[in-house]
Coordinates of C-alpha atoms and ligand atoms in Angstrom, one line a residue:
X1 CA 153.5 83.1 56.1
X2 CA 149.8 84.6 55.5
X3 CA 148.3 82.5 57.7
X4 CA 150.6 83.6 60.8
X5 CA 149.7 87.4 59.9
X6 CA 146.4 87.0 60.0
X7 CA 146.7 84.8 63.4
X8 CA 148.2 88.2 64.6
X9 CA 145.7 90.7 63.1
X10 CA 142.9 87.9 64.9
X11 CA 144.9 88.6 68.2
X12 CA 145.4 91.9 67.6
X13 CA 141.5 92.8 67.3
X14 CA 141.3 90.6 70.4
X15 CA 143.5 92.6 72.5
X16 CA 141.4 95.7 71.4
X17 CA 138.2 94.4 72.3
X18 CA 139.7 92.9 75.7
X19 CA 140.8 96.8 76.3
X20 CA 137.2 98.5 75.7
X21 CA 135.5 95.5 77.8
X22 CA 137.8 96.4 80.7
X23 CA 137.7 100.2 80.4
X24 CA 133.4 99.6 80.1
X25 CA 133.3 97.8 83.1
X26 CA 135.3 100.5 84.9
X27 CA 133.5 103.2 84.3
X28 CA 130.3 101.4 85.6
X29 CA 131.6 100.3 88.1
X30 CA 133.1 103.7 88.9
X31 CA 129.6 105.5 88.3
X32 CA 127.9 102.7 90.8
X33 CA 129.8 103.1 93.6
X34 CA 129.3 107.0 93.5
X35 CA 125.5 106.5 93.2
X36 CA 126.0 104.5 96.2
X37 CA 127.5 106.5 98.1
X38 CA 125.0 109.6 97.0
X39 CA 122.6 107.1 98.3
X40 CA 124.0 106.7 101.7
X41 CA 124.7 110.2 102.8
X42 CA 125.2 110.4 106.5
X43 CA 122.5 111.2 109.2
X44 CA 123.1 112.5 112.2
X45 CA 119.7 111.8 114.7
X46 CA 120.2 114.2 117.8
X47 CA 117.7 112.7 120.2
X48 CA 116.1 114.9 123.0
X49 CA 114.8 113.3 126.7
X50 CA 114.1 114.4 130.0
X51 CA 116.2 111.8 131.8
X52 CA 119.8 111.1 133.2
X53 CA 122.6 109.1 131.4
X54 CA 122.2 106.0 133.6
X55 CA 118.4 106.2 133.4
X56 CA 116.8 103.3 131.4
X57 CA 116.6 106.0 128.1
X58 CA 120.6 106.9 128.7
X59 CA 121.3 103.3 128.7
X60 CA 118.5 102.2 125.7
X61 CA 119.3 105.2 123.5
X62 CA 123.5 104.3 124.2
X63 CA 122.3 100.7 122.6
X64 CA 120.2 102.0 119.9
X65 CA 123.4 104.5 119.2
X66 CA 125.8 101.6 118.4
X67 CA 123.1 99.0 116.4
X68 CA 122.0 102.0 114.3
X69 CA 125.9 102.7 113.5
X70 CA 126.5 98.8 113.0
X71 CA 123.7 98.1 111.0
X72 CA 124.1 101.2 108.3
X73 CA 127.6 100.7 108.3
X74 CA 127.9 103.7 110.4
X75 CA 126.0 105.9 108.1
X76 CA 123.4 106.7 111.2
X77 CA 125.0 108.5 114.2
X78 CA 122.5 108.9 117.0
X79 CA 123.4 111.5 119.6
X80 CA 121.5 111.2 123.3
X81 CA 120.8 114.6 124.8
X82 CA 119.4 113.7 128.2
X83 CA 118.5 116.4 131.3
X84 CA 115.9 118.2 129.2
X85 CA 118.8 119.7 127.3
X86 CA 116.4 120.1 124.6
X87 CA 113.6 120.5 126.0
X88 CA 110.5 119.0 128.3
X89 CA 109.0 116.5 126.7
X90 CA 106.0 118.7 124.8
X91 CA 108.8 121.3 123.5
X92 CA 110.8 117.9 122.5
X93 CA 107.7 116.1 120.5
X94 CA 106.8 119.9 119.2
X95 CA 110.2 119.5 117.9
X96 CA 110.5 116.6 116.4
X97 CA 107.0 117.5 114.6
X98 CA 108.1 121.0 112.9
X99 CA 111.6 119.5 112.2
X100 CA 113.9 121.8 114.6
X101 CA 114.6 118.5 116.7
X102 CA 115.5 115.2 114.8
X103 CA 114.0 113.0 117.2
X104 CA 113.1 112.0 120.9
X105 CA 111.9 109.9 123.2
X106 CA 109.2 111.1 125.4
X107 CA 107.0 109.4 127.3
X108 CA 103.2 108.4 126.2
X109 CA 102.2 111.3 129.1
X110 CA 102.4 114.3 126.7
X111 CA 101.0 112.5 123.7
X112 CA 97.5 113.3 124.1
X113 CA 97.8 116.9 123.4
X114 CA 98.8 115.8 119.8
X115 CA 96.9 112.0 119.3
X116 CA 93.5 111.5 121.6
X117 CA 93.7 107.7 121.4
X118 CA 97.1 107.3 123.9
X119 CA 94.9 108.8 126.5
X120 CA 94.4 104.9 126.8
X121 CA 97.5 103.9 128.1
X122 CA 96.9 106.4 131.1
X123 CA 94.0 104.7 132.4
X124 CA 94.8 104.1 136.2
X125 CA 95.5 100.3 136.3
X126 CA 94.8 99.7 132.7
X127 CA 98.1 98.0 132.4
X128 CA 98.9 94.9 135.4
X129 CA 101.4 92.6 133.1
X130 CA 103.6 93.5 131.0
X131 CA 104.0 89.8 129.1
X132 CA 100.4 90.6 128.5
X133 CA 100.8 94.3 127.7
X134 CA 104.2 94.0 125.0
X135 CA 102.2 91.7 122.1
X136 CA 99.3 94.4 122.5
X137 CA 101.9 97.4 122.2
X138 CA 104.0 95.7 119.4
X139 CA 101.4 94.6 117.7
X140 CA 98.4 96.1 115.3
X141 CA 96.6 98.2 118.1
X142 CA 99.9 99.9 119.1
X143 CA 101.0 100.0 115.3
X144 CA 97.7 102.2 114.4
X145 CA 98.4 104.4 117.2
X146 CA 101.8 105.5 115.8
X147 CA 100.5 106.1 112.6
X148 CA 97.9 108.3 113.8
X149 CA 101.5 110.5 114.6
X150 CA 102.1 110.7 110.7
X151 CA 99.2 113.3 110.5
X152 CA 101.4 115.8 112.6
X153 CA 105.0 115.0 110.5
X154 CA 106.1 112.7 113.1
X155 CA 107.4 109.1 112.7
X156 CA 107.0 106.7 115.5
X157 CA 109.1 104.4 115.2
X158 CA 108.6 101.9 118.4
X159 CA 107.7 102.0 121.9
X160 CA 110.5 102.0 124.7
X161 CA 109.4 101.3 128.1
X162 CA 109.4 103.8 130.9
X163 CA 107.3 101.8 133.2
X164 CA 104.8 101.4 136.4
X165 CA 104.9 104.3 138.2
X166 CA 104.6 104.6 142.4
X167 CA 103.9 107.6 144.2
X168 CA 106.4 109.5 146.4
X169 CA 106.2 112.4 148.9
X170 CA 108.1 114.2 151.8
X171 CA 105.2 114.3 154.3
X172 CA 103.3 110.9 155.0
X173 CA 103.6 107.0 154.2
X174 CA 100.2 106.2 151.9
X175 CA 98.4 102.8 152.2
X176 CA 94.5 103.8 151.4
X177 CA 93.9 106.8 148.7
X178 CA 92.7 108.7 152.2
X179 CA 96.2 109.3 153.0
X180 CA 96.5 111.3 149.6
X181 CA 94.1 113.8 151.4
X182 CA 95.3 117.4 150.5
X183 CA 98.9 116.5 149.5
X184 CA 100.4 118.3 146.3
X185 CA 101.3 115.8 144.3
X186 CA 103.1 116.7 140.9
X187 CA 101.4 115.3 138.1
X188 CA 102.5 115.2 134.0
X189 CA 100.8 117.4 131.7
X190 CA 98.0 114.7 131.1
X191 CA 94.1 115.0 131.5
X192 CA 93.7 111.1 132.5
X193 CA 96.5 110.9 134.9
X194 CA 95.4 114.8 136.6
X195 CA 91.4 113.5 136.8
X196 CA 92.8 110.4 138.5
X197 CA 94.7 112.3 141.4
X198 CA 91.6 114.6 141.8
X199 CA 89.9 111.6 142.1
X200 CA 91.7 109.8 144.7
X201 CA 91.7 113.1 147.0
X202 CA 94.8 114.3 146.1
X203 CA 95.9 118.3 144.9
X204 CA 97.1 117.1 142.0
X205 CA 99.0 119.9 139.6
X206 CA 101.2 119.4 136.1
X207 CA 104.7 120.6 135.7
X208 CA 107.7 119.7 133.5
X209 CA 109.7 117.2 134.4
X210 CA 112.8 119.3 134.3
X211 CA 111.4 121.3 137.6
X212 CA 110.6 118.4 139.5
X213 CA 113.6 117.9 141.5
X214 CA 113.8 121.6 142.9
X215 CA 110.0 121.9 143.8
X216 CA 110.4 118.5 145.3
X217 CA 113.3 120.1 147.5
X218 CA 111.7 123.2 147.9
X219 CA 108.6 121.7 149.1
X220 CA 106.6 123.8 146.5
X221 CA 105.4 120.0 146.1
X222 CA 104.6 117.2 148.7
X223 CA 104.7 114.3 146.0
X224 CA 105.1 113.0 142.8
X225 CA 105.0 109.3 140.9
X226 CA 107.9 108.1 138.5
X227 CA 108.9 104.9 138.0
X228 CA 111.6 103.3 140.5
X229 CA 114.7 103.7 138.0
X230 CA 113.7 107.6 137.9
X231 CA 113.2 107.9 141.9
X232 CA 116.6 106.2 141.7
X233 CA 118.5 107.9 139.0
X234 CA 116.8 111.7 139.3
X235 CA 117.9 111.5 143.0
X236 CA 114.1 111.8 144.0
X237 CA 115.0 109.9 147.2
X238 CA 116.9 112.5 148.1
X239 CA 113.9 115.1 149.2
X240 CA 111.3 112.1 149.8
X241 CA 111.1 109.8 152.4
X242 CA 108.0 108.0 151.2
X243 CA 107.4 105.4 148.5
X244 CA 104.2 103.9 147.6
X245 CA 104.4 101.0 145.5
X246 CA 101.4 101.7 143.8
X247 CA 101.6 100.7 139.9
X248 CA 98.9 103.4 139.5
X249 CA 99.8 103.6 135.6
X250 CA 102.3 102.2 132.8
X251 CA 104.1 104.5 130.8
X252 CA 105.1 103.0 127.5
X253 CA 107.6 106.0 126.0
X254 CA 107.6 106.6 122.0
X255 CA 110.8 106.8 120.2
X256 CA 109.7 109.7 117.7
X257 CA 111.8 110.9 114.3
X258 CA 110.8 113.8 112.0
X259 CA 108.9 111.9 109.4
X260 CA 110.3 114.0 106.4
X261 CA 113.9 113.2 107.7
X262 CA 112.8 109.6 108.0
X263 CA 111.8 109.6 104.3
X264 CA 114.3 111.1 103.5
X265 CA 116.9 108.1 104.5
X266 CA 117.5 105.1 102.1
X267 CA 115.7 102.2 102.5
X268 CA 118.0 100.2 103.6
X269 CA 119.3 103.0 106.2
X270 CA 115.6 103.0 107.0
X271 CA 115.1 99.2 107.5
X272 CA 118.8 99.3 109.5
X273 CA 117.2 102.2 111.6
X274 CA 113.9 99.9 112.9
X275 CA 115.8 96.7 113.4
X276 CA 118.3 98.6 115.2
X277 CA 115.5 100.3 117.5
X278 CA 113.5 97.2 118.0
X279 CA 116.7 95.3 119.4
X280 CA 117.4 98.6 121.5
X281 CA 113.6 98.2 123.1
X282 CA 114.0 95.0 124.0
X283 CA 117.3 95.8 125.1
X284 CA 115.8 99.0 127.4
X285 CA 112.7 96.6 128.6
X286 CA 115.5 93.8 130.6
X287 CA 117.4 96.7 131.5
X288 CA 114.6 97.8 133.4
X289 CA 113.1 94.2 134.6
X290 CA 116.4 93.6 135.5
X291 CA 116.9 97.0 137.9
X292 CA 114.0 96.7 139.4
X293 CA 114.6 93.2 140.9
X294 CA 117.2 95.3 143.4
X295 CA 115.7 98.7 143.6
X296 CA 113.3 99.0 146.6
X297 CA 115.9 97.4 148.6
X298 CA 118.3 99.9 147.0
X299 CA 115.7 102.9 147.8
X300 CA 115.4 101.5 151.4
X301 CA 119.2 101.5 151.9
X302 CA 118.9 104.9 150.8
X303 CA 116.7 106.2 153.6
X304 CA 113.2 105.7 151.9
X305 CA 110.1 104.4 153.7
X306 CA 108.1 101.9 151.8
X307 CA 104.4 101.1 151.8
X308 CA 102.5 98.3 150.0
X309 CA 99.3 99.5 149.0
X310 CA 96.0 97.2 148.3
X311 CA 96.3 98.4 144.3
X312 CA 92.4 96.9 144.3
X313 CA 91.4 99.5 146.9
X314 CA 92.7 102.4 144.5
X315 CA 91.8 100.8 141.8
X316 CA 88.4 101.2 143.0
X317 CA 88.3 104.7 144.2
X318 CA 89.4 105.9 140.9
X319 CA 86.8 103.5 138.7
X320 CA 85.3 106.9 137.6
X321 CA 87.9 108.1 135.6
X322 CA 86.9 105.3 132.8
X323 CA 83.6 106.5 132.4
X324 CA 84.3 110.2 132.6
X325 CA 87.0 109.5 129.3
X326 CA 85.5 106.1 127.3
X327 CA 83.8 108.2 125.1
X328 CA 87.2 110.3 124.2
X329 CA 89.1 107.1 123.8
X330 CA 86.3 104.6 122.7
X331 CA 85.2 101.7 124.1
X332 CA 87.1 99.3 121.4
X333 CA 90.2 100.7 122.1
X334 CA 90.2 100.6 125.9
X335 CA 88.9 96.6 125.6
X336 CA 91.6 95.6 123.1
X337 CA 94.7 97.5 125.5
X338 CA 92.7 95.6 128.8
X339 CA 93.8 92.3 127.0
Ligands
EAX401 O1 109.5 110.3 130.3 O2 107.7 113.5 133.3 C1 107.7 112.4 133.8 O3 107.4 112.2 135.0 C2 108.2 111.2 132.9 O4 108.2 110.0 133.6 C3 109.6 111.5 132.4 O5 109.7 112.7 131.8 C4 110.1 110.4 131.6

């Protein structure tokens, strides 16, 4: 009957239309996956420092390695090249800024050659607490700072931790800066920290981290100052029998990425890359709180002679070196990082 061949011209045409609707859809959803994935190339970040594997940047850059994979569904791969492989830390941050070095992490020490303003941090005893200090460094005043880095093609992303530093040296134990008297005391490559020494009596003189241990060993140098997880892990204690737990200066340490290879990620591998190196400071900053319940009586164990220094007392021969830089840093800057 006509009505029954029409019924299956209707379901015909039907069918048809069913056909083209599911071939449509296919093809867009064929061409969207492959923008996505044009999208979401993969980056590999090699990452340049100046310290060991079980230093507190082996350990924070081995976190920040596996977030960063996690969180951009393993479209970032972060490779750690520790020991100055790449570089000191001013060859590194030159790297990073023309674009021959993905990224680093270098402490503040070097930064002054490149950004005035993170002379501040290198004021001796500027920094006492750091619950005090990580809302200051997190927050706006540290935020500027790494954006002044934009203005030399480098992108900072956050600041890692590499801590209060104490002096060490092969000749005397030091309780008053008068025991500093004529020693050689190596130094980084920093105006503030160098005036600082100078001030306090020592012979203060700058060298790459890289040559520390050997002039150390070769007595080319008395002294030097590192934080306790670097006397420990860079096998200072080895060739220095003195410690000084002076907590002369912080060192807050930049994590640094080419800024054009930064812009050039996707957002979203861009927003996975920051949340993935803010969990990996945090991480990095116990790591270190943690250590450094156990390692003076891990130094002693290990032969080294500790002294407790009045910090006031220092603190006070070295008041100088505030007036002699306030006007290179400014005045505002040093009272918002003093808390
Ligand atoms: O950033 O050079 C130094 O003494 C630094 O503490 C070291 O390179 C870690």
């Amino acid at each position: 009957p006509i009505y029954l061949q029409k019924k299956e011209q209707k379901m015909k045409k039907f069918v048809l239309v069913l056909c083209v609707l599911v071939l449509i859809a296919g093809l867009a959803f064929s061409t969207g996956s492959k923008e996505k994935a044009a999208e979401t190339k993969k980056i590999i970040l090699r990452v340049g420092h100046t310290l060991t594997d079980d230093s507190h940047y082996g350990v924070g850059l081995a976190k920040l390695a596996d977030l960063a994979k996690q969180k951009s569904n393993g479209t970032i791969e972060v490779q750690a090249f520790g020991n100055s492989k790449l570089g000191n830390e001013r060859d590194l941050i030159e790297g990073v800024s023309l674009g021959t070095i993905e990224m680093c992490l270098s402490s503040t020490g070097p930064l002054p050659n490149f950004s005035k303003a993170f002379m501040v941090f290198d004021l001796p005893f500027i920094v006492q607490d750091r619950n005090t200090f990580y809302p200051i460094l997190d927050g706006e005043t540290g935020q500027k700072m790494l954006e002044a880095l934009g203005s030399k093609g480098i992108k900072g992303i956050v600041f890692f931790e590499n801590g209060f530093r104490h002096i060490t040296n092969s000749r005397r134990p030091i309780n008053v800066p008068e025991d500093l008297k004529g020693l050689k005391i190596r130094l980084m490559e920093n105006p503030v920290h160098l005036e600082t020494f100078r001030v306090l009596g020592a012979n203060p003189s700058p060298m790459a981290f890289g040559e520390l241990f050997t002039a150390l060993q070769q007595k080319v140098m008395d002294g030097q100052e590192n934080p306790l997880l670097i006397i420990k892990t860079s096998k200072f204690y080895e060739v220095q029998k003195y410690l000084a737990l002076s907590g002369h200066f912080y060192s807050p340490a930049v994590l640094m990425v080419n800024d054009k290879l930064f812009k050039s990620m996707s957002p979203a591998q861009q927003e996975a890359f920051q949340q993935a190196a803010k969990e990996a400071r945090d991480f990095e900053r116990n790591f270190i709180i943690e250590s450094e319940k156990k390692l003076v009586d891990e130094l002693k164990s290990l032969g080294m002679e500790v002294t407790t220094p009045d910090k006031a007392v220092f603190q006070k021969a070295a008041e100088s070196v505030y007036t002699k830089f306030e006007a290179d840093i400014g005045k505002d800057l040093i009272q918002k990082v003093r808390g």
